[in-house]
mmCIF file of C-alpha atoms and ligand atoms in Angstrom:
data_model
loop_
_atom_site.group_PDB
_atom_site.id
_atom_site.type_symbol
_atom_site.label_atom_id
_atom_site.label_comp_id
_atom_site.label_asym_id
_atom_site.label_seq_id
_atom_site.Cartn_x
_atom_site.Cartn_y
_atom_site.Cartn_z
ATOM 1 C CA UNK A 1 -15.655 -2.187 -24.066
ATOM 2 C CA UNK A 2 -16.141 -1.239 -20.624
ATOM 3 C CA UNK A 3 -16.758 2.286 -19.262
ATOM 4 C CA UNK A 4 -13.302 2.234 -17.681
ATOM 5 C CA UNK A 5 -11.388 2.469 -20.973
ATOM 6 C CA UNK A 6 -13.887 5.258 -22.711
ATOM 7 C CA UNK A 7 -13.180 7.182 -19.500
ATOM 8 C CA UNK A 8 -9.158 7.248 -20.399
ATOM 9 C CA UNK A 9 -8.405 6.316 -16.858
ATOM 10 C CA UNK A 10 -5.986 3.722 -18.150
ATOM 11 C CA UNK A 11 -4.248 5.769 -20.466
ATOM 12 C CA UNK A 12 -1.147 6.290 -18.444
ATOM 13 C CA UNK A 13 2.175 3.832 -18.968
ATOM 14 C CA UNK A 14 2.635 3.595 -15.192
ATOM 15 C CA UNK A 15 1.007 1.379 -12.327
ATOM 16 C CA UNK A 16 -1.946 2.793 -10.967
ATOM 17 C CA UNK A 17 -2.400 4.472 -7.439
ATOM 18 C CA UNK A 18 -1.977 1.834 -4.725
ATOM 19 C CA UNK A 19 -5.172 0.040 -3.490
ATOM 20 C CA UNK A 20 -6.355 1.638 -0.281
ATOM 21 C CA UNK A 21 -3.909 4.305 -0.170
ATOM 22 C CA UNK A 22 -5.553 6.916 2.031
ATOM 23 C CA UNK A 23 -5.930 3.872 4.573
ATOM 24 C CA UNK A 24 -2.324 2.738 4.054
ATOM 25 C CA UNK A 25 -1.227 6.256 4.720
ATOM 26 C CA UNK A 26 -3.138 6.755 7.903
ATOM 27 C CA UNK A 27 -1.921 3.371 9.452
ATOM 28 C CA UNK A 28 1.426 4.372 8.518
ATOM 29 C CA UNK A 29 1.227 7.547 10.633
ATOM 30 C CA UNK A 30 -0.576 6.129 13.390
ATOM 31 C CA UNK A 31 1.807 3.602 13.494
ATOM 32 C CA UNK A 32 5.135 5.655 13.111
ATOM 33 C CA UNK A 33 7.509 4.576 16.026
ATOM 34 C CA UNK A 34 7.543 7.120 18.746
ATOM 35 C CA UNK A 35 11.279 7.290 19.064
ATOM 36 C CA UNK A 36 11.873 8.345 16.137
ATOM 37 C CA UNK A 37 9.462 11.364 16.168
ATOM 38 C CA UNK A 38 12.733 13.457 15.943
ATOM 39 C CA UNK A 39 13.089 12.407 11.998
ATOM 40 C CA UNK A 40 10.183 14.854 11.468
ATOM 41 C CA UNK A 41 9.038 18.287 13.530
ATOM 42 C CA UNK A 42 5.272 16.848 14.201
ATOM 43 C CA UNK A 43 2.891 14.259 13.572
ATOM 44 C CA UNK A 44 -0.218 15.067 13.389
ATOM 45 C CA UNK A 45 -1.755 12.266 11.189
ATOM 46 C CA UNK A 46 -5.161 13.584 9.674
ATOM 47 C CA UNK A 47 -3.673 16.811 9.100
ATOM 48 C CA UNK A 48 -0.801 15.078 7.234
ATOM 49 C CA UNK A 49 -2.805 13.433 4.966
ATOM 50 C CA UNK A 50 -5.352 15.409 4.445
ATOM 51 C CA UNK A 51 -2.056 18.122 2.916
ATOM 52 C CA UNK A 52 -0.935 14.666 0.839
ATOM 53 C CA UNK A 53 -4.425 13.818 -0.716
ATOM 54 C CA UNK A 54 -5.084 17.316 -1.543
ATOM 55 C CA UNK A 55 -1.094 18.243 -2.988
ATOM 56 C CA UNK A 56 -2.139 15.713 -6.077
ATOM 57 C CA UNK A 57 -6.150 14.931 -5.634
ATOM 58 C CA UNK A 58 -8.669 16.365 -8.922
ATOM 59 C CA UNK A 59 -5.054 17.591 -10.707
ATOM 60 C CA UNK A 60 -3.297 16.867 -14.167
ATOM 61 C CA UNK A 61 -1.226 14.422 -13.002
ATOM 62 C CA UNK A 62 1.170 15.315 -15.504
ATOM 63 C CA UNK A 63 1.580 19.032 -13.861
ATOM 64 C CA UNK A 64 2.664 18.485 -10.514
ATOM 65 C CA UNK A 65 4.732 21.288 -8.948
ATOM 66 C CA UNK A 66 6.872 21.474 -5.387
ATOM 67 C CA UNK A 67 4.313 24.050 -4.505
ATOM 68 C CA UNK A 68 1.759 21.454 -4.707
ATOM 69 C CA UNK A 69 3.773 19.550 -2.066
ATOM 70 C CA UNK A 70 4.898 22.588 0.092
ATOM 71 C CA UNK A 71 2.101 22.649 2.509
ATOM 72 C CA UNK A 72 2.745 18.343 3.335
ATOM 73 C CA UNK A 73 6.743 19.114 3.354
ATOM 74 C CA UNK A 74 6.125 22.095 5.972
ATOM 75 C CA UNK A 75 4.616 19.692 8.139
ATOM 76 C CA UNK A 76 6.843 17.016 8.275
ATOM 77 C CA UNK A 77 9.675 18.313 7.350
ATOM 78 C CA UNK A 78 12.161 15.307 7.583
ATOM 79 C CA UNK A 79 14.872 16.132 10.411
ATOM 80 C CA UNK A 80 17.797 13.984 11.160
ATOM 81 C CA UNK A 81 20.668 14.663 13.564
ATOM 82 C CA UNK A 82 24.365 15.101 12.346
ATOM 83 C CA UNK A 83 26.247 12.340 10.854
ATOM 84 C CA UNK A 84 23.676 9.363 10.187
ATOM 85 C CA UNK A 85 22.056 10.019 6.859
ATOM 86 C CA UNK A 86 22.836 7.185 4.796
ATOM 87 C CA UNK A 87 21.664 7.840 0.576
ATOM 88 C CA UNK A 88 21.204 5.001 -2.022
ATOM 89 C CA UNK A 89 20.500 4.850 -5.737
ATOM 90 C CA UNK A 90 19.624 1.286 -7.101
ATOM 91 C CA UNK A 91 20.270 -0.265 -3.526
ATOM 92 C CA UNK A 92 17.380 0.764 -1.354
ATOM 93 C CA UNK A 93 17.231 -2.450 0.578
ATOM 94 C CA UNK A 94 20.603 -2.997 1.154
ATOM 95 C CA UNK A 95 21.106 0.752 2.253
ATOM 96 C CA UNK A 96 17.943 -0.097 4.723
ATOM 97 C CA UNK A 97 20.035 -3.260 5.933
ATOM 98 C CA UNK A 98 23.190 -1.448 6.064
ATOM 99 C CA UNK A 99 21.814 1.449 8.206
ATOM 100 C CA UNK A 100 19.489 -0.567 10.594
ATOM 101 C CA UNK A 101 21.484 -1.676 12.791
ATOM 102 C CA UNK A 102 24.175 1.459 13.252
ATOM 103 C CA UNK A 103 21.223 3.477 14.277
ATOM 104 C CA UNK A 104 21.748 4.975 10.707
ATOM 105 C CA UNK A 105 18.644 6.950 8.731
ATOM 106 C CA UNK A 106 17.683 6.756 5.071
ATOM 107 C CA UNK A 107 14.440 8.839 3.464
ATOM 108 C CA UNK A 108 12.389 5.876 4.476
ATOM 109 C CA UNK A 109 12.736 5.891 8.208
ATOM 110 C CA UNK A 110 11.733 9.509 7.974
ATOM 111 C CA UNK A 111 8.203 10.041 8.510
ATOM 112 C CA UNK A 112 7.519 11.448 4.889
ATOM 113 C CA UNK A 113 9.456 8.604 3.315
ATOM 114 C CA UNK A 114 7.599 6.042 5.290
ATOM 115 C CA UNK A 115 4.646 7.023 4.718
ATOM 116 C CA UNK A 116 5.422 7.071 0.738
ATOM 117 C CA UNK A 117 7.699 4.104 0.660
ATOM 118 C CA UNK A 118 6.863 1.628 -2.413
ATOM 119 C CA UNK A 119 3.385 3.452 -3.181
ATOM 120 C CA UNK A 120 1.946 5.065 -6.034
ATOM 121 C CA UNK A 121 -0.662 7.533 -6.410
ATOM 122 C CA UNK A 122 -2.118 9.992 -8.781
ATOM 123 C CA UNK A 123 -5.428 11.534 -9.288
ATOM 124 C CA UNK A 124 -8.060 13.051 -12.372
ATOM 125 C CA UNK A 125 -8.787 16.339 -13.314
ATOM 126 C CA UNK A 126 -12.296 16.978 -12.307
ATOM 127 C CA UNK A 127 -12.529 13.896 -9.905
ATOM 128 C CA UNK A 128 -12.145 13.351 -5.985
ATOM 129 C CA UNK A 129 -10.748 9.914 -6.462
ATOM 130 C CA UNK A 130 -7.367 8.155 -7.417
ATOM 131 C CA UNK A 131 -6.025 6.541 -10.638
ATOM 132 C CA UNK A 132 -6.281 3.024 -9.498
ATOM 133 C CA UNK A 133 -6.158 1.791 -13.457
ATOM 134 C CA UNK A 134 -2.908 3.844 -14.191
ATOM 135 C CA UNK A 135 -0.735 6.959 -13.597
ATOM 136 C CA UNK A 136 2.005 8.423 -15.607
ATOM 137 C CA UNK A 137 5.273 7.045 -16.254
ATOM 138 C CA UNK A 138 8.156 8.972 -15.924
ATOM 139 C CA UNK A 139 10.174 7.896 -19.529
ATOM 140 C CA UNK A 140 6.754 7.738 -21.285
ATOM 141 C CA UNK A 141 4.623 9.798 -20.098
ATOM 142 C CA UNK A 142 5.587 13.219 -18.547
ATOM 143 C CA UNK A 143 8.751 13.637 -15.391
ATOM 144 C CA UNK A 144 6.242 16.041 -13.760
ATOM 145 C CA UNK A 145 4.348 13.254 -12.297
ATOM 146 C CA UNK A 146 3.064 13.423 -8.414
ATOM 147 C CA UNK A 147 5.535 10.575 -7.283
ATOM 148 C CA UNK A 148 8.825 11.527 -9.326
ATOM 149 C CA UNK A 149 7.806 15.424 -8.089
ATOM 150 C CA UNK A 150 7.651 13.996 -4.327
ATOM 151 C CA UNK A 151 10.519 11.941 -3.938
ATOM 152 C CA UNK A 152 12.669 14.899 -5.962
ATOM 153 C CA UNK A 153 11.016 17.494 -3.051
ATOM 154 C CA UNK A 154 11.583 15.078 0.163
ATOM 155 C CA UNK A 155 15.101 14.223 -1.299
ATOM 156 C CA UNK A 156 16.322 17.488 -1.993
ATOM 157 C CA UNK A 157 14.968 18.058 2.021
ATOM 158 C CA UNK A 158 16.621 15.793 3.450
ATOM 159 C CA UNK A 159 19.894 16.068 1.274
ATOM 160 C CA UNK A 160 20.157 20.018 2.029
ATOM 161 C CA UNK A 161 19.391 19.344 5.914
ATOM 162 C CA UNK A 162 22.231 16.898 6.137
ATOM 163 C CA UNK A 163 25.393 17.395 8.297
ATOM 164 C CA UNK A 164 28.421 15.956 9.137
ATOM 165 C CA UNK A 165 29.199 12.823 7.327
ATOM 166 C CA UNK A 166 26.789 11.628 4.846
ATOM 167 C CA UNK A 167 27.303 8.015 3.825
ATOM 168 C CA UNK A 168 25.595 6.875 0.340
ATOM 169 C CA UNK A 169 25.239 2.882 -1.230
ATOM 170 C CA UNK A 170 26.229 2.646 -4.435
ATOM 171 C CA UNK A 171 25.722 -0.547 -6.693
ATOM 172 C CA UNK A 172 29.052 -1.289 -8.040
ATOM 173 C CA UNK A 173 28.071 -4.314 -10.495
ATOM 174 C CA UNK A 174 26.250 -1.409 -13.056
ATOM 175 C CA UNK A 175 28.133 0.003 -15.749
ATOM 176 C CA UNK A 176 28.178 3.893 -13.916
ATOM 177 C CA UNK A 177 27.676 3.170 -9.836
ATOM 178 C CA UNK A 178 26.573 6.913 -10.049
ATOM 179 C CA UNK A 179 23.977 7.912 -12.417
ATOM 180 C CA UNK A 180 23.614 11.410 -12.768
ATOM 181 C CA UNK A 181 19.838 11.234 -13.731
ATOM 182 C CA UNK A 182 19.392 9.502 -10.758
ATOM 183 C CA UNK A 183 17.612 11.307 -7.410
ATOM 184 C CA UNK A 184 20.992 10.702 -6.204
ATOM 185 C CA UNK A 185 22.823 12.266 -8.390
ATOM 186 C CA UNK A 186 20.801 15.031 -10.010
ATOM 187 C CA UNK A 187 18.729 16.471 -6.629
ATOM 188 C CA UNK A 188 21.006 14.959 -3.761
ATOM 189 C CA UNK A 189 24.599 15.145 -4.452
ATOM 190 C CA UNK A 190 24.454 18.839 -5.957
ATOM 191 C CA UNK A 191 22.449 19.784 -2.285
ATOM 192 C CA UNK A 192 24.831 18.642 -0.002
ATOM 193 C CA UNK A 193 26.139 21.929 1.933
ATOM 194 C CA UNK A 194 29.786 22.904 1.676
ATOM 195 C CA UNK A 195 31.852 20.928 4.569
ATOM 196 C CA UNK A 196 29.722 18.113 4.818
ATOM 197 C CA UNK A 197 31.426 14.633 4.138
ATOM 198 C CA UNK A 198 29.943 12.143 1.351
ATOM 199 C CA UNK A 199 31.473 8.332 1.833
ATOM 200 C CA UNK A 200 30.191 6.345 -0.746
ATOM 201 C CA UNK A 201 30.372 2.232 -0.394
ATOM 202 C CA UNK A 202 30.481 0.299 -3.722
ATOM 203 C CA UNK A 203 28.491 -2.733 -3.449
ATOM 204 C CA UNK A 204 29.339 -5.577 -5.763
ATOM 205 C CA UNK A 205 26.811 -8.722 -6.219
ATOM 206 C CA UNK A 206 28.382 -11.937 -5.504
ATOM 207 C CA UNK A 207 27.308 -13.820 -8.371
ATOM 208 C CA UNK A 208 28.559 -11.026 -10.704
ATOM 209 C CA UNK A 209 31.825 -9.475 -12.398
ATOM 210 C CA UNK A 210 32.317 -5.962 -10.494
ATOM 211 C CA UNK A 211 31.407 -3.400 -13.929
ATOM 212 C CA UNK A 212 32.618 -0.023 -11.183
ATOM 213 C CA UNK A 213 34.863 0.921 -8.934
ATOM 214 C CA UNK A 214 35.861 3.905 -7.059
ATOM 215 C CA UNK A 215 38.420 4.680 -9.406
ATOM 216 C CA UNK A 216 35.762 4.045 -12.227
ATOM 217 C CA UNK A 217 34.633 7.090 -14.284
ATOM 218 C CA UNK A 218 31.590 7.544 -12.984
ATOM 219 C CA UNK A 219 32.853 8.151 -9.582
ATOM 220 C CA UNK A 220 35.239 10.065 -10.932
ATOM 221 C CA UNK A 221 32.436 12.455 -12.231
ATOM 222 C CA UNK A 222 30.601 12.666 -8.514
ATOM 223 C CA UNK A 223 33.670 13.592 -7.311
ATOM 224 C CA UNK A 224 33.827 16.335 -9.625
ATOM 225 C CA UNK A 225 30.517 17.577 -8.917
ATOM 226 C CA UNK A 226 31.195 17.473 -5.380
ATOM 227 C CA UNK A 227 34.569 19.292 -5.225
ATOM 228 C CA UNK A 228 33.194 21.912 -6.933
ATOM 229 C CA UNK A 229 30.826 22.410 -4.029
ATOM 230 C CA UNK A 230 33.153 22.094 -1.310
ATOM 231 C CA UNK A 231 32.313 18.881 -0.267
ATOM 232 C CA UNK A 232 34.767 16.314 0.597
ATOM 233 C CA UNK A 233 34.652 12.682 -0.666
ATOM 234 C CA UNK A 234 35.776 9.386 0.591
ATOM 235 C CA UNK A 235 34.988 6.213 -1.655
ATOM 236 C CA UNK A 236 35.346 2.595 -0.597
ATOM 237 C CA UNK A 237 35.189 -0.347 -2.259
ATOM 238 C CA UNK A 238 33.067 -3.787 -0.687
ATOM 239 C CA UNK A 239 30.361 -2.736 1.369
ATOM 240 C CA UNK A 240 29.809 -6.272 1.645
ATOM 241 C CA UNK A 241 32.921 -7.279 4.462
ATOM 242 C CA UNK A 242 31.054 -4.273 6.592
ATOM 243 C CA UNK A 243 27.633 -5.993 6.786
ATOM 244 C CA UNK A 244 27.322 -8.936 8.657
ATOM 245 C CA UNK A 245 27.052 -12.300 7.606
ATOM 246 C CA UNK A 246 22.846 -13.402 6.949
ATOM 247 C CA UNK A 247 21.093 -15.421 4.935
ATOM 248 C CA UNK A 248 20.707 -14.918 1.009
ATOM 249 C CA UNK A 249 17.696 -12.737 0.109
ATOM 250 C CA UNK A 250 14.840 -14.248 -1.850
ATOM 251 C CA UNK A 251 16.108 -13.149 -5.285
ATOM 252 C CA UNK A 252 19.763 -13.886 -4.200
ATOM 253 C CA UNK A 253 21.273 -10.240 -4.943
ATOM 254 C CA UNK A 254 22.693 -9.065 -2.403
ATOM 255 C CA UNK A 255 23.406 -12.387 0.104
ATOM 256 C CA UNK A 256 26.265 -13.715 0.853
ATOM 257 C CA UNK A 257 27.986 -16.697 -1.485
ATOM 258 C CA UNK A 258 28.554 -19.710 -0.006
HETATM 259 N N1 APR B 301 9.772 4.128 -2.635
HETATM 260 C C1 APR B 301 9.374 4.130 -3.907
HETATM 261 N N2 APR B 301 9.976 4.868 -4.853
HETATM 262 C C2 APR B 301 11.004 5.624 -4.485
HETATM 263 C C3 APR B 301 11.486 5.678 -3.178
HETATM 264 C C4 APR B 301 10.826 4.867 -2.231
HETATM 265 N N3 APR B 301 11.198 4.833 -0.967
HETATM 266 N N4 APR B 301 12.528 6.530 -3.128
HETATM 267 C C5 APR B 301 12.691 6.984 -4.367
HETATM 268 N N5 APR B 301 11.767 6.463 -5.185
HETATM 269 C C6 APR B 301 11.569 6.639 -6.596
HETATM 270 C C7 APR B 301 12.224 7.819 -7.181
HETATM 271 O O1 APR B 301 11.417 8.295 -8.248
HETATM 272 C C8 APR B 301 13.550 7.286 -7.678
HETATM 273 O O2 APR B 301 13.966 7.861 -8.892
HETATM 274 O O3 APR B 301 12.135 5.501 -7.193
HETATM 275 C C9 APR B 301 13.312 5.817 -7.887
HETATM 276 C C10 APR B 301 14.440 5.001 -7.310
HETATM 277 O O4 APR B 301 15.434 4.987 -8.263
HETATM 278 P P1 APR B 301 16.928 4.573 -8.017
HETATM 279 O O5 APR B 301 17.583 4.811 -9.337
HETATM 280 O O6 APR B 301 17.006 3.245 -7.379
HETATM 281 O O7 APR B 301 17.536 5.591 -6.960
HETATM 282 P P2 APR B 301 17.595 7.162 -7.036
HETATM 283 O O8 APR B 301 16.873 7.721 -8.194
HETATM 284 O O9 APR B 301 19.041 7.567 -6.891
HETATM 285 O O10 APR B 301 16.806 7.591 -5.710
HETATM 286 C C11 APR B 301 17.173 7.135 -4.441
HETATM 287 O O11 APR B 301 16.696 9.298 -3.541
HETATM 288 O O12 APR B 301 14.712 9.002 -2.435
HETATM 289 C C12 APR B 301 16.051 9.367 -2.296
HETATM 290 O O13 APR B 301 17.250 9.203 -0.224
HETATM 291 C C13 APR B 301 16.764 8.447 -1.336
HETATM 292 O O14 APR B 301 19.148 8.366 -1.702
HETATM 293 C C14 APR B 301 17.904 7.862 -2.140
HETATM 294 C C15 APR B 301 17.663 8.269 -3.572
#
């Protein structure tokens, strides 16, 4: 038995930090494009992650706070201008593809959400280094992990600073489209401000039966949620007519049938 598993680093259900994450997160900065500095009030890259490392570094990793992350929110705080958020829940890619070429912005081109995107870090009480064997998991292990405790922060951000029309991807070929333990729906939709506009698009896969709709019940429910905070809703079905033709992704999902 090696030292590794007496030491209980592995006893987590998640996947470990990322490899190299301090170096990923530099290069990430460093490399943030310059024209879309606006997306966040400064950049100043060591400071930056120096506040990230030290937000979850030597800490339970089950007993992470948005206090822990205040100090790495404050400095990036992400900023977008009126009427080109675009939100997802179970469609990140197609949300990325979707938005791309409008000029739109999800979480990810922000520089907090790049920065973050697809990574996983947590650290050990009593140690300076990361959990590369495993971090917590957030069904069986604790919800107050570093990474569920980030995204909720940076969403709920990004959700409140929104204006204007705010469009959101949906995946229409689940059982509910919106999931109200999702980040969308429990920390986004209830943080839009009053008078802001929420279009949703249902996506549908090709290869599958559409399971919801915008007239489904689950829609039905967001809408509730949101008229009771003044927001107004528009919901359209086929996001897929809107994009333009391309080639089918690797896994198929979301290209277009033949
Ligand atoms: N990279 C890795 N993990 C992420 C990212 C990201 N860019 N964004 C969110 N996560 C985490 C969160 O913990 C989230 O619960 O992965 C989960 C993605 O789950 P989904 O059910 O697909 O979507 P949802 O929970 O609705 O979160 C997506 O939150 O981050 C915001 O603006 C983003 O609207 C989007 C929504």
């Amino acid at each position: 038995i090696h030292k590794w598993y007496h030491s209980g680093l592995n006893r987590w259900h998640g996947l470990g930090s990322t490899a190299d994450f301090q170096k990923i997160i530099q290069e990430r900065c460093d490399n943030y494009p310059q024209q879309i500095w606006s997306y966040s009030r400064s950049r100043n890259c060591q400071e930056i992650k120096q506040a990230f490392m030290s937000a979850f570094i030597s800490k339970d990793p089950c007993k992470a706070t948005k206090e822990d992350y205040r100090r790495l929110i404050d400095l990036a705080d992400p900023t977008v201008p009126c009427n080109k958020i675009v939100l997802w829940s179970k469609t990140k890619e197609l949300a990325r593809e979707y938005a791309k070429p409008r000029g739109l912005v999800t979480l990810e081109d922000t520089l907090l959400g790049s920065l973050a995107d697809d990574l996983h870090w947590c650290g050990e009480p009593g140690s300076p280094d990361l959990n590369t064997w495993s971090c917590p998991d957030w069904k069986k292990d604790c919800r107050t992990n570093y990474l569920t405790v980030f995204w909720e922060v940076l969403s709920k951000r990004f959700a409140e600073s929104a204006c204007g029309t705010v469009q959101v991807v949906l995946d229409g070929s689940l059982e509910n489209a919106f999931n109200e333990m999702s980040i969308f729906g429990r920390v986004e939709a209830p943080n839009l401000k009053p008078m802001v506009t929420l279009q949703a698009w249902l996506v549908h896969d090709p290869g599958k039966p559409p399971r919801d709709s915008c007239s489904g019940s689950s829609i039905t429910k967001l809408k509730s949620i949101l008229s009771e905070r003044n927001v107004r809703f528009i919901c359209r079905d086929n996001l897929r007519k809107f994009l333009k033709k391309r080639k089918p992704t690797l896994n198929g999902k979301y290209g277009v049938s033949p």
